[in-house]
Amino acid sequence: MAERDLRTLLAGMDPVLNPGRYVYCTFPGRVPTGLRPVVTVAEAEGVTAVVEQSEADALGLAYTFPSAWITLRIHSALDAVGLTAAVAGRLTEHGISCNVVAGFHHDHLFVAAEHAEQAVKALGELAAESG
C-alpha cells in the first residue's frame, strides 16, 4: 500500500543510486523509434526524454544535464504531501540541484552526475534523522 505519512516516507525512503549516467534530450514530435527512455514528458515545445548517456552517444543525439538517477524505494502515494519539498530542501542545503519524477510506485531523482554520492549520503542522513 502506498505511504502518505511524511515522517514514514522520509525514514523509509531508502535512496538507491541506479547504475549508469542519464541525459536529457528533446525532440520536436515523438521519441525516435528504438530509443529506450527511462522518462518521457510531452510539452507544447516537444518531447523530453531522459535516456542513458551511452545510448544518446551511440545515436549521436544532442543532450544536456549528465545526471545520476536515484530511486527512493519507499512506495509513496501520488497524493502524499511534503516528500518532494523535504528531499529538495535537503539537497539544496548541499548545493545539489535535483529534478524529481514521480512514478506510480516510487519517486526518482536526477542529480548532476558529479554530485551522485553526496546526494545519496545527504538523503540517507535525512532518512536517519526522520526515523
Tab-separated table of N, CA, C and O in Angstrom:
chain	number	residue	atom	x	y	z
A	1	MET	N	0.841	-1.181	0.000
A	1	MET	CA	0.000	0.000	0.000
A	1	MET	C	0.888	1.247	0.000
A	1	MET	O	1.926	1.299	0.635
A	2	ALA	N	0.458	2.242	-0.705
A	2	ALA	CA	1.226	3.472	-0.825
A	2	ALA	C	1.210	4.261	0.479
A	2	ALA	O	0.188	4.379	1.135
A	3	GLU	N	2.362	4.794	0.836
A	3	GLU	CA	2.530	5.536	2.093
A	3	GLU	C	2.247	7.021	1.884
A	3	GLU	O	2.656	7.609	0.886
A	4	ARG	N	1.579	7.621	2.865
A	4	ARG	CA	1.272	9.052	2.810
A	4	ARG	C	1.908	9.844	3.946
A	4	ARG	O	2.091	11.041	3.820
A	5	ASP	N	2.229	9.199	5.039
A	5	ASP	CA	2.769	9.890	6.213
A	5	ASP	C	4.193	10.366	5.923
A	5	ASP	O	5.075	9.560	5.608
A	6	LEU	N	4.429	11.666	6.046
A	6	LEU	CA	5.724	12.241	5.681
A	6	LEU	C	6.865	11.656	6.502
A	6	LEU	O	7.908	11.315	5.953
A	7	ARG	N	6.699	11.547	7.789
A	7	ARG	CA	7.776	11.011	8.628
A	7	ARG	C	8.133	9.585	8.204
A	7	ARG	O	9.311	9.228	8.101
A	8	THR	N	7.122	8.774	7.936
A	8	THR	CA	7.357	7.397	7.492
A	8	THR	C	8.036	7.381	6.127
A	8	THR	O	8.950	6.584	5.880
A	9	LEU	N	7.587	8.263	5.238
A	9	LEU	CA	8.199	8.355	3.912
A	9	LEU	C	9.683	8.699	4.000
A	9	LEU	O	10.516	8.083	3.338
A	10	LEU	N	9.988	9.690	4.821
A	10	LEU	CA	11.387	10.122	4.948
A	10	LEU	C	12.246	9.048	5.598
A	10	LEU	O	13.347	8.746	5.129
A	11	ALA	N	11.740	8.458	6.668
A	11	ALA	CA	12.520	7.440	7.391
A	11	ALA	C	12.763	6.210	6.525
A	11	ALA	O	13.806	5.561	6.630
A	12	GLY	N	11.818	5.901	5.649
A	12	GLY	CA	11.923	4.670	4.864
A	12	GLY	C	12.247	4.873	3.403
A	12	GLY	O	12.132	3.943	2.612
A	13	MET	N	12.685	6.072	3.019
A	13	MET	CA	12.861	6.338	1.584
A	13	MET	C	13.940	5.484	0.937
A	13	MET	O	13.874	5.218	-0.251
A	14	ASP	N	14.933	5.038	1.669
A	14	ASP	CA	15.945	4.101	1.171
A	14	ASP	C	16.459	4.477	-0.228
A	14	ASP	O	16.224	3.761	-1.195
A	15	PRO	N	17.170	5.604	-0.338
A	15	PRO	CA	17.641	6.041	-1.662
A	15	PRO	C	18.689	5.084	-2.239
A	15	PRO	O	19.599	4.650	-1.539
A	16	VAL	N	18.525	4.742	-3.493
A	16	VAL	CA	19.488	3.865	-4.161
A	16	VAL	C	19.926	4.528	-5.461
A	16	VAL	O	19.111	5.082	-6.198
A	17	LEU	N	21.211	4.476	-5.707
A	17	LEU	CA	21.794	5.027	-6.931
A	17	LEU	C	21.735	3.953	-8.012
A	17	LEU	O	22.318	2.877	-7.862
A	18	ASN	N	21.008	4.235	-9.075
A	18	ASN	CA	20.924	3.299	-10.197
A	18	ASN	C	22.207	3.380	-11.020
A	18	ASN	O	22.817	4.445	-11.100
A	19	PRO	N	22.614	2.275	-11.624
A	19	PRO	CA	23.835	2.313	-12.436
A	19	PRO	C	23.648	3.159	-13.690
A	19	PRO	O	22.543	3.307	-14.200
A	20	GLY	N	24.731	3.717	-14.172
A	20	GLY	CA	24.715	4.461	-15.421
A	20	GLY	C	24.650	5.958	-15.225
A	20	GLY	O	24.552	6.463	-14.107
A	21	ARG	N	24.715	6.649	-16.329
A	21	ARG	CA	24.613	8.105	-16.369
A	21	ARG	C	23.496	8.419	-17.357
A	21	ARG	O	23.394	7.783	-18.399
A	22	TYR	N	22.691	9.402	-17.029
A	22	TYR	CA	21.490	9.718	-17.799
A	22	TYR	C	21.532	11.158	-18.274
A	22	TYR	O	22.107	12.017	-17.609
A	23	VAL	N	20.921	11.417	-19.422
A	23	VAL	CA	20.918	12.748	-20.014
A	23	VAL	C	19.517	13.098	-20.500
A	23	VAL	O	18.682	12.226	-20.728
A	24	TYR	N	19.299	14.406	-20.664
A	24	TYR	CA	18.026	14.921	-21.151
A	24	TYR	C	18.152	15.262	-22.626
A	24	TYR	O	19.037	16.028	-23.017
A	25	CYS	N	17.247	14.703	-23.438
A	25	CYS	CA	17.177	15.000	-24.873
A	25	CYS	C	15.792	15.570	-25.158
A	25	CYS	O	14.836	15.287	-24.435
A	26	THR	N	15.679	16.341	-26.214
A	26	THR	CA	14.369	16.856	-26.605
A	26	THR	C	14.167	16.643	-28.095
A	26	THR	O	15.132	16.697	-28.880
A	27	PHE	N	12.912	16.381	-28.450
A	27	PHE	CA	12.548	16.095	-29.833
A	27	PHE	C	11.288	16.888	-30.181
A	27	PHE	O	10.406	17.043	-29.336
A	28	PRO	N	11.187	17.366	-31.427
A	28	PRO	CA	10.040	18.201	-31.791
A	28	PRO	C	8.708	17.450	-31.832
A	28	PRO	O	7.658	18.040	-31.629
A	29	GLY	N	8.721	16.173	-32.077
A	29	GLY	CA	7.473	15.415	-32.179
A	29	GLY	C	7.420	14.282	-31.186
A	29	GLY	O	7.063	14.455	-30.023
A	30	ARG	N	7.836	13.110	-31.655
A	30	ARG	CA	7.831	11.923	-30.804
A	30	ARG	C	9.257	11.465	-30.532
A	30	ARG	O	10.197	11.863	-31.212
A	31	VAL	N	9.361	10.592	-29.555
A	31	VAL	CA	10.645	9.956	-29.265
A	31	VAL	C	10.989	9.069	-30.460
A	31	VAL	O	10.125	8.327	-30.954
A	32	PRO	N	12.219	9.145	-30.960
A	32	PRO	CA	12.604	8.316	-32.109
A	32	PRO	C	12.392	6.823	-31.830
A	32	PRO	O	12.625	6.346	-30.716
A	33	THR	N	11.964	6.121	-32.842
A	33	THR	CA	11.754	4.683	-32.743
A	33	THR	C	13.043	4.000	-32.302
A	33	THR	O	14.120	4.315	-32.812
A	34	GLY	N	12.914	3.116	-31.360
A	34	GLY	CA	14.062	2.356	-30.877
A	34	GLY	C	14.756	2.963	-29.674
A	34	GLY	O	15.514	2.291	-28.988
A	35	LEU	N	14.513	4.236	-29.402
A	35	LEU	CA	15.112	4.882	-28.228
A	35	LEU	C	14.409	4.359	-26.986
A	35	LEU	O	13.188	4.204	-26.974
A	36	ARG	N	15.168	4.082	-25.927
A	36	ARG	CA	14.600	3.495	-24.709
A	36	ARG	C	14.724	4.464	-23.535
A	36	ARG	O	15.572	4.287	-22.659
A	37	PRO	N	13.864	5.475	-23.483
A	37	PRO	CA	13.937	6.437	-22.374
A	37	PRO	C	13.466	5.819	-21.065
A	37	PRO	O	12.637	4.905	-21.056
A	38	VAL	N	14.007	6.348	-19.962
A	38	VAL	CA	13.516	5.948	-18.642
A	38	VAL	C	12.432	6.902	-18.179
A	38	VAL	O	11.664	6.583	-17.277
A	39	VAL	N	12.356	8.081	-18.807
A	39	VAL	CA	11.321	9.072	-18.520
A	39	VAL	C	11.004	9.795	-19.825
A	39	VAL	O	11.910	10.085	-20.604
A	40	THR	N	9.716	10.080	-20.041
A	40	THR	CA	9.321	10.966	-21.133
A	40	THR	C	8.310	11.966	-20.601
A	40	THR	O	7.505	11.648	-19.726
A	41	VAL	N	8.375	13.168	-21.137
A	41	VAL	CA	7.432	14.226	-20.787
A	41	VAL	C	7.057	14.943	-22.079
A	41	VAL	O	7.934	15.417	-22.802
A	42	ALA	N	5.748	15.015	-22.342
A	42	ALA	CA	5.272	15.736	-23.518
A	42	ALA	C	4.932	17.161	-23.114
A	42	ALA	O	4.181	17.380	-22.165
A	43	GLU	N	5.517	18.120	-23.819
A	43	GLU	CA	5.268	19.539	-23.571
A	43	GLU	C	4.882	20.188	-24.895
A	43	GLU	O	5.083	19.600	-25.956
A	44	ALA	N	4.357	21.380	-24.831
A	44	ALA	CA	3.967	22.088	-26.052
A	44	ALA	C	5.153	22.251	-26.995
A	44	ALA	O	5.003	22.206	-28.220
A	45	GLU	N	6.360	22.434	-26.433
A	45	GLU	CA	7.560	22.671	-27.249
A	45	GLU	C	8.150	21.400	-27.843
A	45	GLU	O	9.000	21.460	-28.725
A	46	GLY	N	7.754	20.239	-27.335
A	46	GLY	CA	8.294	18.972	-27.819
A	46	GLY	C	8.291	17.931	-26.721
A	46	GLY	O	7.705	18.131	-25.658
A	47	VAL	N	8.943	16.824	-26.996
A	47	VAL	CA	9.019	15.716	-26.046
A	47	VAL	C	10.404	15.683	-25.424
A	47	VAL	O	11.407	15.748	-26.133
A	48	THR	N	10.439	15.611	-24.104
A	48	THR	CA	11.699	15.430	-23.384
A	48	THR	C	11.839	13.949	-23.073
A	48	THR	O	10.879	13.308	-22.645
A	49	ALA	N	13.028	13.418	-23.284
A	49	ALA	CA	13.316	12.024	-22.951
A	49	ALA	C	14.593	11.982	-22.125
A	49	ALA	O	15.584	12.618	-22.481
A	50	VAL	N	14.546	11.250	-21.030
A	50	VAL	CA	15.746	11.001	-20.234
A	50	VAL	C	16.217	9.603	-20.623
A	50	VAL	O	15.459	8.627	-20.501
A	51	VAL	N	17.445	9.538	-21.119
A	51	VAL	CA	17.997	8.278	-21.625
A	51	VAL	C	19.400	8.063	-21.075
A	51	VAL	O	20.047	9.007	-20.616
A	52	GLU	N	19.853	6.826	-21.159
A	52	GLU	CA	21.233	6.559	-20.768
A	52	GLU	C	22.165	7.331	-21.700
A	52	GLU	O	21.947	7.383	-22.911
A	53	GLN	N	23.176	7.935	-21.124
A	53	GLN	CA	24.104	8.735	-21.915
A	53	GLN	C	24.767	7.895	-22.994
A	53	GLN	O	24.961	8.369	-24.120
A	54	SER	N	25.088	6.651	-22.688
A	54	SER	CA	25.743	5.794	-23.687
A	54	SER	C	24.839	5.578	-24.901
A	54	SER	O	25.317	5.530	-26.040
A	55	GLU	N	23.534	5.486	-24.677
A	55	GLU	CA	22.599	5.329	-25.793
A	55	GLU	C	22.532	6.613	-26.616
A	55	GLU	O	22.548	6.577	-27.847
A	56	ALA	N	22.469	7.759	-25.939
A	56	ALA	CA	22.444	9.042	-26.645
A	56	ALA	C	23.717	9.230	-27.462
A	56	ALA	O	23.671	9.678	-28.615
A	57	ASP	N	24.858	8.882	-26.870
A	57	ASP	CA	26.128	8.995	-27.589
A	57	ASP	C	26.154	8.084	-28.815
A	57	ASP	O	26.567	8.499	-29.900
A	58	ALA	N	25.694	6.854	-28.648
A	58	ALA	CA	25.708	5.894	-29.755
A	58	ALA	C	24.831	6.346	-30.910
A	58	ALA	O	25.136	6.076	-32.075
A	59	LEU	N	23.751	7.061	-30.597
A	59	LEU	CA	22.830	7.533	-31.632
A	59	LEU	C	23.142	8.949	-32.110
A	59	LEU	O	22.459	9.490	-32.970
A	60	GLY	N	24.185	9.569	-31.538
A	60	GLY	CA	24.579	10.914	-31.939
A	60	GLY	C	23.556	11.977	-31.565
A	60	GLY	O	23.431	12.980	-32.262
A	61	LEU	N	22.857	11.781	-30.457
A	61	LEU	CA	21.832	12.735	-30.037
A	61	LEU	C	22.436	13.886	-29.245
A	61	LEU	O	23.379	13.700	-28.477
A	62	ALA	N	21.869	15.056	-29.431
A	62	ALA	CA	22.241	16.211	-28.608
A	62	ALA	C	21.564	16.044	-27.253
A	62	ALA	O	20.426	15.569	-27.176
A	63	TYR	N	22.260	16.443	-26.189
A	63	TYR	CA	21.687	16.300	-24.852
A	63	TYR	C	22.293	17.291	-23.885
A	63	TYR	O	23.264	17.969	-24.200
A	64	THR	N	21.698	17.331	-22.696
A	64	THR	CA	22.189	18.186	-21.625
A	64	THR	C	22.016	17.470	-20.296
A	64	THR	O	21.351	16.440	-20.209
A	65	PHE	N	22.611	18.035	-19.258
A	65	PHE	CA	22.499	17.613	-17.865
A	65	PHE	C	22.842	16.139	-17.625
A	65	PHE	O	21.989	15.335	-17.247
A	66	PRO	N	24.113	15.760	-17.806
A	66	PRO	CA	24.522	14.400	-17.438
A	66	PRO	C	24.218	14.174	-15.953
A	66	PRO	O	24.667	14.927	-15.095
A	67	SER	N	23.419	13.194	-15.673
A	67	SER	CA	22.922	13.007	-14.322
A	67	SER	C	23.029	11.582	-13.832
A	67	SER	O	23.154	10.637	-14.606
A	68	ALA	N	22.902	11.513	-12.511
A	68	ALA	CA	22.761	10.233	-11.832
A	68	ALA	C	21.286	10.079	-11.497
A	68	ALA	O	20.587	11.051	-11.246
A	69	TRP	N	20.819	8.834	-11.488
A	69	TRP	CA	19.419	8.525	-11.219
A	69	TRP	C	19.333	7.847	-9.859
A	69	TRP	O	19.891	6.782	-9.653
A	70	ILE	N	18.633	8.495	-8.941
A	70	ILE	CA	18.430	7.962	-7.596
A	70	ILE	C	16.958	7.616	-7.439
A	70	ILE	O	16.088	8.436	-7.741
A	71	THR	N	16.680	6.411	-6.978
A	71	THR	CA	15.305	5.994	-6.706
A	71	THR	C	15.083	5.952	-5.204
A	71	THR	O	15.903	5.399	-4.465
A	72	LEU	N	13.983	6.556	-4.763
A	72	LEU	CA	13.559	6.443	-3.369
A	72	LEU	C	12.666	5.209	-3.314
A	72	LEU	O	11.581	5.188	-3.889
A	73	ARG	N	13.119	4.163	-2.631
A	73	ARG	CA	12.469	2.870	-2.762
A	73	ARG	C	11.210	2.676	-1.927
A	73	ARG	O	10.590	1.630	-2.005
A	74	ILE	N	10.801	3.671	-1.164
A	74	ILE	CA	9.531	3.531	-0.463
A	74	ILE	C	8.395	3.759	-1.456
A	74	ILE	O	8.528	4.562	-2.373
A	75	HIS	N	7.306	3.021	-1.284
A	75	HIS	CA	6.142	3.180	-2.174
A	75	HIS	C	5.350	4.386	-1.698
A	75	HIS	O	4.529	4.294	-0.803
A	76	SER	N	5.617	5.515	-2.317
A	76	SER	CA	4.971	6.772	-1.925
A	76	SER	C	3.662	6.956	-2.670
A	76	SER	O	3.565	6.664	-3.863
A	77	ALA	N	2.662	7.432	-1.960
A	77	ALA	CA	1.375	7.739	-2.587
A	77	ALA	C	1.539	8.957	-3.482
A	77	ALA	O	2.281	9.892	-3.159
A	78	LEU	N	0.838	8.957	-4.573
A	78	LEU	CA	0.927	10.084	-5.500
A	78	LEU	C	0.387	11.370	-4.882
A	78	LEU	O	0.787	12.462	-5.283
A	79	ASP	N	-0.480	11.249	-3.870
A	79	ASP	CA	-1.021	12.440	-3.216
A	79	ASP	C	-0.366	12.721	-1.859
A	79	ASP	O	-0.854	13.541	-1.089
A	80	ALA	N	0.759	12.087	-1.598
A	80	ALA	CA	1.495	12.360	-0.351
A	80	ALA	C	2.001	13.799	-0.376
A	80	ALA	O	2.408	14.308	-1.426
A	81	VAL	N	2.013	14.434	0.773
A	81	VAL	CA	2.398	15.842	0.867
A	81	VAL	C	3.739	15.989	1.587
A	81	VAL	O	3.919	15.450	2.671
A	82	GLY	N	4.679	16.686	0.966
A	82	GLY	CA	5.904	17.090	1.631
A	82	GLY	C	7.177	16.349	1.276
A	82	GLY	O	8.266	16.844	1.564
A	83	LEU	N	7.076	15.178	0.672
A	83	LEU	CA	8.289	14.403	0.383
A	83	LEU	C	9.205	15.153	-0.584
A	83	LEU	O	10.395	15.305	-0.327
A	84	THR	N	8.664	15.621	-1.675
A	84	THR	CA	9.477	16.338	-2.659
A	84	THR	C	10.125	17.572	-2.038
A	84	THR	O	11.315	17.835	-2.243
A	85	ALA	N	9.355	18.308	-1.250
A	85	ALA	CA	9.887	19.518	-0.611
A	85	ALA	C	11.014	19.179	0.361
A	85	ALA	O	12.046	19.862	0.383
A	86	ALA	N	10.830	18.129	1.156
A	86	ALA	CA	11.852	17.752	2.139
A	86	ALA	C	13.133	17.289	1.446
A	86	ALA	O	14.245	17.678	1.837
A	87	VAL	N	12.991	16.491	0.409
A	87	VAL	CA	14.153	15.983	-0.324
A	87	VAL	C	14.875	17.135	-1.024
A	87	VAL	O	16.094	17.273	-0.935
A	88	ALA	N	14.111	17.989	-1.717
A	88	ALA	CA	14.717	19.120	-2.414
A	88	ALA	C	15.381	20.072	-1.429
A	88	ALA	O	16.466	20.606	-1.702
A	89	GLY	N	14.745	20.275	-0.279
A	89	GLY	CA	15.320	21.147	0.739
A	89	GLY	C	16.660	20.638	1.236
A	89	GLY	O	17.617	21.412	1.382
A	90	ARG	N	16.729	19.334	1.505
A	90	ARG	CA	17.995	18.760	1.988
A	90	ARG	C	19.071	18.865	0.921
A	90	ARG	O	20.218	19.219	1.213
A	91	LEU	N	18.733	18.575	-0.320
A	91	LEU	CA	19.736	18.670	-1.376
A	91	LEU	C	20.152	20.115	-1.608
A	91	LEU	O	21.320	20.385	-1.886
A	92	THR	N	19.230	21.044	-1.456
A	92	THR	CA	19.549	22.471	-1.568
A	92	THR	C	20.594	22.869	-0.538
A	92	THR	O	21.519	23.634	-0.840
A	93	GLU	N	20.478	22.346	0.667
A	93	GLU	CA	21.456	22.637	1.725
A	93	GLU	C	22.872	22.242	1.310
A	93	GLU	O	23.849	22.797	1.797
A	94	HIS	N	22.976	21.265	0.407
A	94	HIS	CA	24.270	20.788	-0.066
A	94	HIS	C	24.627	21.350	-1.442
A	94	HIS	O	25.609	20.912	-2.056
A	95	GLY	N	23.814	22.291	-1.948
A	95	GLY	CA	24.089	22.898	-3.244
A	95	GLY	C	23.889	21.948	-4.409
A	95	GLY	O	24.545	22.088	-5.444
A	96	ILE	N	22.971	20.984	-4.266
A	96	ILE	CA	22.743	19.979	-5.307
A	96	ILE	C	21.387	20.230	-5.966
A	96	ILE	O	20.356	20.214	-5.292
A	97	SER	N	21.404	20.452	-7.268
A	97	SER	CA	20.140	20.594	-7.993
A	97	SER	C	19.523	19.216	-8.189
A	97	SER	O	20.227	18.194	-8.190
A	98	CYS	N	18.214	19.203	-8.344
A	98	CYS	CA	17.517	17.927	-8.427
A	98	CYS	C	16.285	18.068	-9.310
A	98	CYS	O	15.525	19.020	-9.177
A	99	ASN	N	16.094	17.122	-10.197
A	99	ASN	CA	14.880	17.026	-10.997
A	99	ASN	C	14.147	15.782	-10.527
A	99	ASN	O	14.707	14.681	-10.543
A	100	VAL	N	12.900	15.954	-10.087
A	100	VAL	CA	12.119	14.869	-9.487
A	100	VAL	C	11.061	14.387	-10.470
A	100	VAL	O	10.370	15.190	-11.093
A	101	VAL	N	10.935	13.071	-10.576
A	101	VAL	CA	9.900	12.449	-11.386
A	101	VAL	C	9.161	11.458	-10.499
A	101	VAL	O	9.790	10.616	-9.850
A	102	ALA	N	7.849	11.577	-10.453
A	102	ALA	CA	7.051	10.638	-9.671
A	102	ALA	C	6.564	9.518	-10.574
A	102	ALA	O	5.890	9.762	-11.576
A	103	GLY	N	6.926	8.286	-10.208
A	103	GLY	CA	6.350	7.116	-10.852
A	103	GLY	C	5.176	6.644	-10.005
A	103	GLY	O	4.913	7.202	-8.934
A	104	PHE	N	4.478	5.633	-10.453
A	104	PHE	CA	3.327	5.124	-9.699
A	104	PHE	C	3.753	4.619	-8.331
A	104	PHE	O	3.072	4.826	-7.336
A	105	HIS	N	4.909	3.947	-8.258
A	105	HIS	CA	5.365	3.334	-7.015
A	105	HIS	C	6.409	4.135	-6.260
A	105	HIS	O	6.465	4.074	-5.033
A	106	HIS	N	7.284	4.832	-6.978
A	106	HIS	CA	8.430	5.477	-6.349
A	106	HIS	C	8.674	6.865	-6.931
A	106	HIS	O	8.231	7.184	-8.028
A	107	ASP	N	9.452	7.640	-6.176
A	107	ASP	CA	9.943	8.920	-6.678
A	107	ASP	C	11.373	8.717	-7.165
A	107	ASP	O	12.135	7.954	-6.568
A	108	HIS	N	11.699	9.411	-8.239
A	108	HIS	CA	13.009	9.267	-8.874
A	108	HIS	C	13.641	10.647	-8.981
A	108	HIS	O	12.982	11.608	-9.364
A	109	LEU	N	14.913	10.715	-8.638
A	109	LEU	CA	15.639	11.977	-8.633
A	109	LEU	C	16.763	11.912	-9.654
A	109	LEU	O	17.488	10.913	-9.717
A	110	PHE	N	16.915	12.971	-10.403
A	110	PHE	CA	18.046	13.092	-11.315
A	110	PHE	C	18.879	14.266	-10.831
A	110	PHE	O	18.401	15.399	-10.781
A	111	VAL	N	20.100	13.961	-10.410
A	111	VAL	CA	21.019	14.968	-9.875
A	111	VAL	C	22.259	14.993	-10.758
A	111	VAL	O	22.573	14.005	-11.429
A	112	ALA	N	22.957	16.125	-10.764
A	112	ALA	CA	24.192	16.213	-11.547
A	112	ALA	C	25.092	15.030	-11.196
A	112	ALA	O	25.274	14.698	-10.018
A	113	ALA	N	25.617	14.373	-12.222
A	113	ALA	CA	26.382	13.136	-12.032
A	113	ALA	C	27.503	13.292	-11.010
A	113	ALA	O	27.739	12.392	-10.199
A	114	GLU	N	28.160	14.452	-11.002
A	114	GLU	CA	29.295	14.628	-10.086
A	114	GLU	C	28.863	14.747	-8.627
A	114	GLU	O	29.697	14.686	-7.722
A	115	HIS	N	27.571	14.888	-8.372
A	115	HIS	CA	27.066	15.006	-7.004
A	115	HIS	C	26.314	13.760	-6.535
A	115	HIS	O	25.675	13.785	-5.480
A	116	ALA	N	26.392	12.680	-7.295
A	116	ALA	CA	25.591	11.487	-7.003
A	116	ALA	C	25.839	10.935	-5.597
A	116	ALA	O	24.891	10.742	-4.827
A	117	GLU	N	27.071	10.671	-5.265
A	117	GLU	CA	27.377	10.066	-3.956
A	117	GLU	C	27.016	11.016	-2.814
A	117	GLU	O	26.477	10.589	-1.792
A	118	GLN	N	27.301	12.285	-2.998
A	118	GLN	CA	26.969	13.283	-1.979
A	118	GLN	C	25.452	13.350	-1.778
A	118	GLN	O	24.976	13.468	-0.648
A	119	ALA	N	24.687	13.259	-2.860
A	119	ALA	CA	23.224	13.302	-2.761
A	119	ALA	C	22.688	12.086	-2.016
A	119	ALA	O	21.835	12.217	-1.129
A	120	VAL	N	23.183	10.916	-2.343
A	120	VAL	CA	22.732	9.694	-1.657
A	120	VAL	C	23.057	9.777	-0.176
A	120	VAL	O	22.236	9.418	0.680
A	121	LYS	N	24.242	10.271	0.150
A	121	LYS	CA	24.632	10.412	1.558
A	121	LYS	C	23.723	11.397	2.284
A	121	LYS	O	23.242	11.127	3.392
A	122	ALA	N	23.446	12.554	1.673
A	122	ALA	CA	22.583	13.562	2.282
A	122	ALA	C	21.175	13.006	2.504
A	122	ALA	O	20.560	13.243	3.559
A	123	LEU	N	20.675	12.254	1.544
A	123	LEU	CA	19.339	11.680	1.685
A	123	LEU	C	19.316	10.581	2.740
A	123	LEU	O	18.346	10.430	3.488
A	124	GLY	N	20.386	9.813	2.820
A	124	GLY	CA	20.500	8.805	3.873
A	124	GLY	C	20.504	9.430	5.263
A	124	GLY	O	19.881	8.901	6.193
A	125	GLU	N	21.179	10.548	5.387
A	125	GLU	CA	21.198	11.279	6.667
A	125	GLU	C	19.809	11.804	7.010
A	125	GLU	O	19.373	11.728	8.162
A	126	LEU	N	19.086	12.311	6.014
A	126	LEU	CA	17.716	12.791	6.234
A	126	LEU	C	16.834	11.646	6.699
A	126	LEU	O	16.029	11.800	7.634
A	127	ALA	N	16.975	10.491	6.081
A	127	ALA	CA	16.191	9.324	6.480
A	127	ALA	C	16.499	8.928	7.920
A	127	ALA	O	15.584	8.664	8.721
A	128	ALA	N	17.778	8.904	8.279
A	128	ALA	CA	18.179	8.529	9.645
A	128	ALA	C	17.631	9.504	10.669
A	128	ALA	O	17.185	9.089	11.754
A	129	GLU	N	17.642	10.784	10.346
A	129	GLU	CA	17.118	11.804	11.260
A	129	GLU	C	15.611	11.693	11.444
A	129	GLU	O	15.070	12.099	12.467
A	130	SER	N	14.938	11.139	10.445
A	130	SER	CA	13.471	11.057	10.465
A	130	SER	C	12.956	9.783	11.123
A	130	SER	O	11.774	9.672	11.391
A	131	GLY	N	13.850	8.815	11.315
A	131	GLY	CA	13.442	7.509	11.845
A	131	GLY	C	13.238	7.472	13.333
A	131	GLY	O	13.358	8.342	14.097
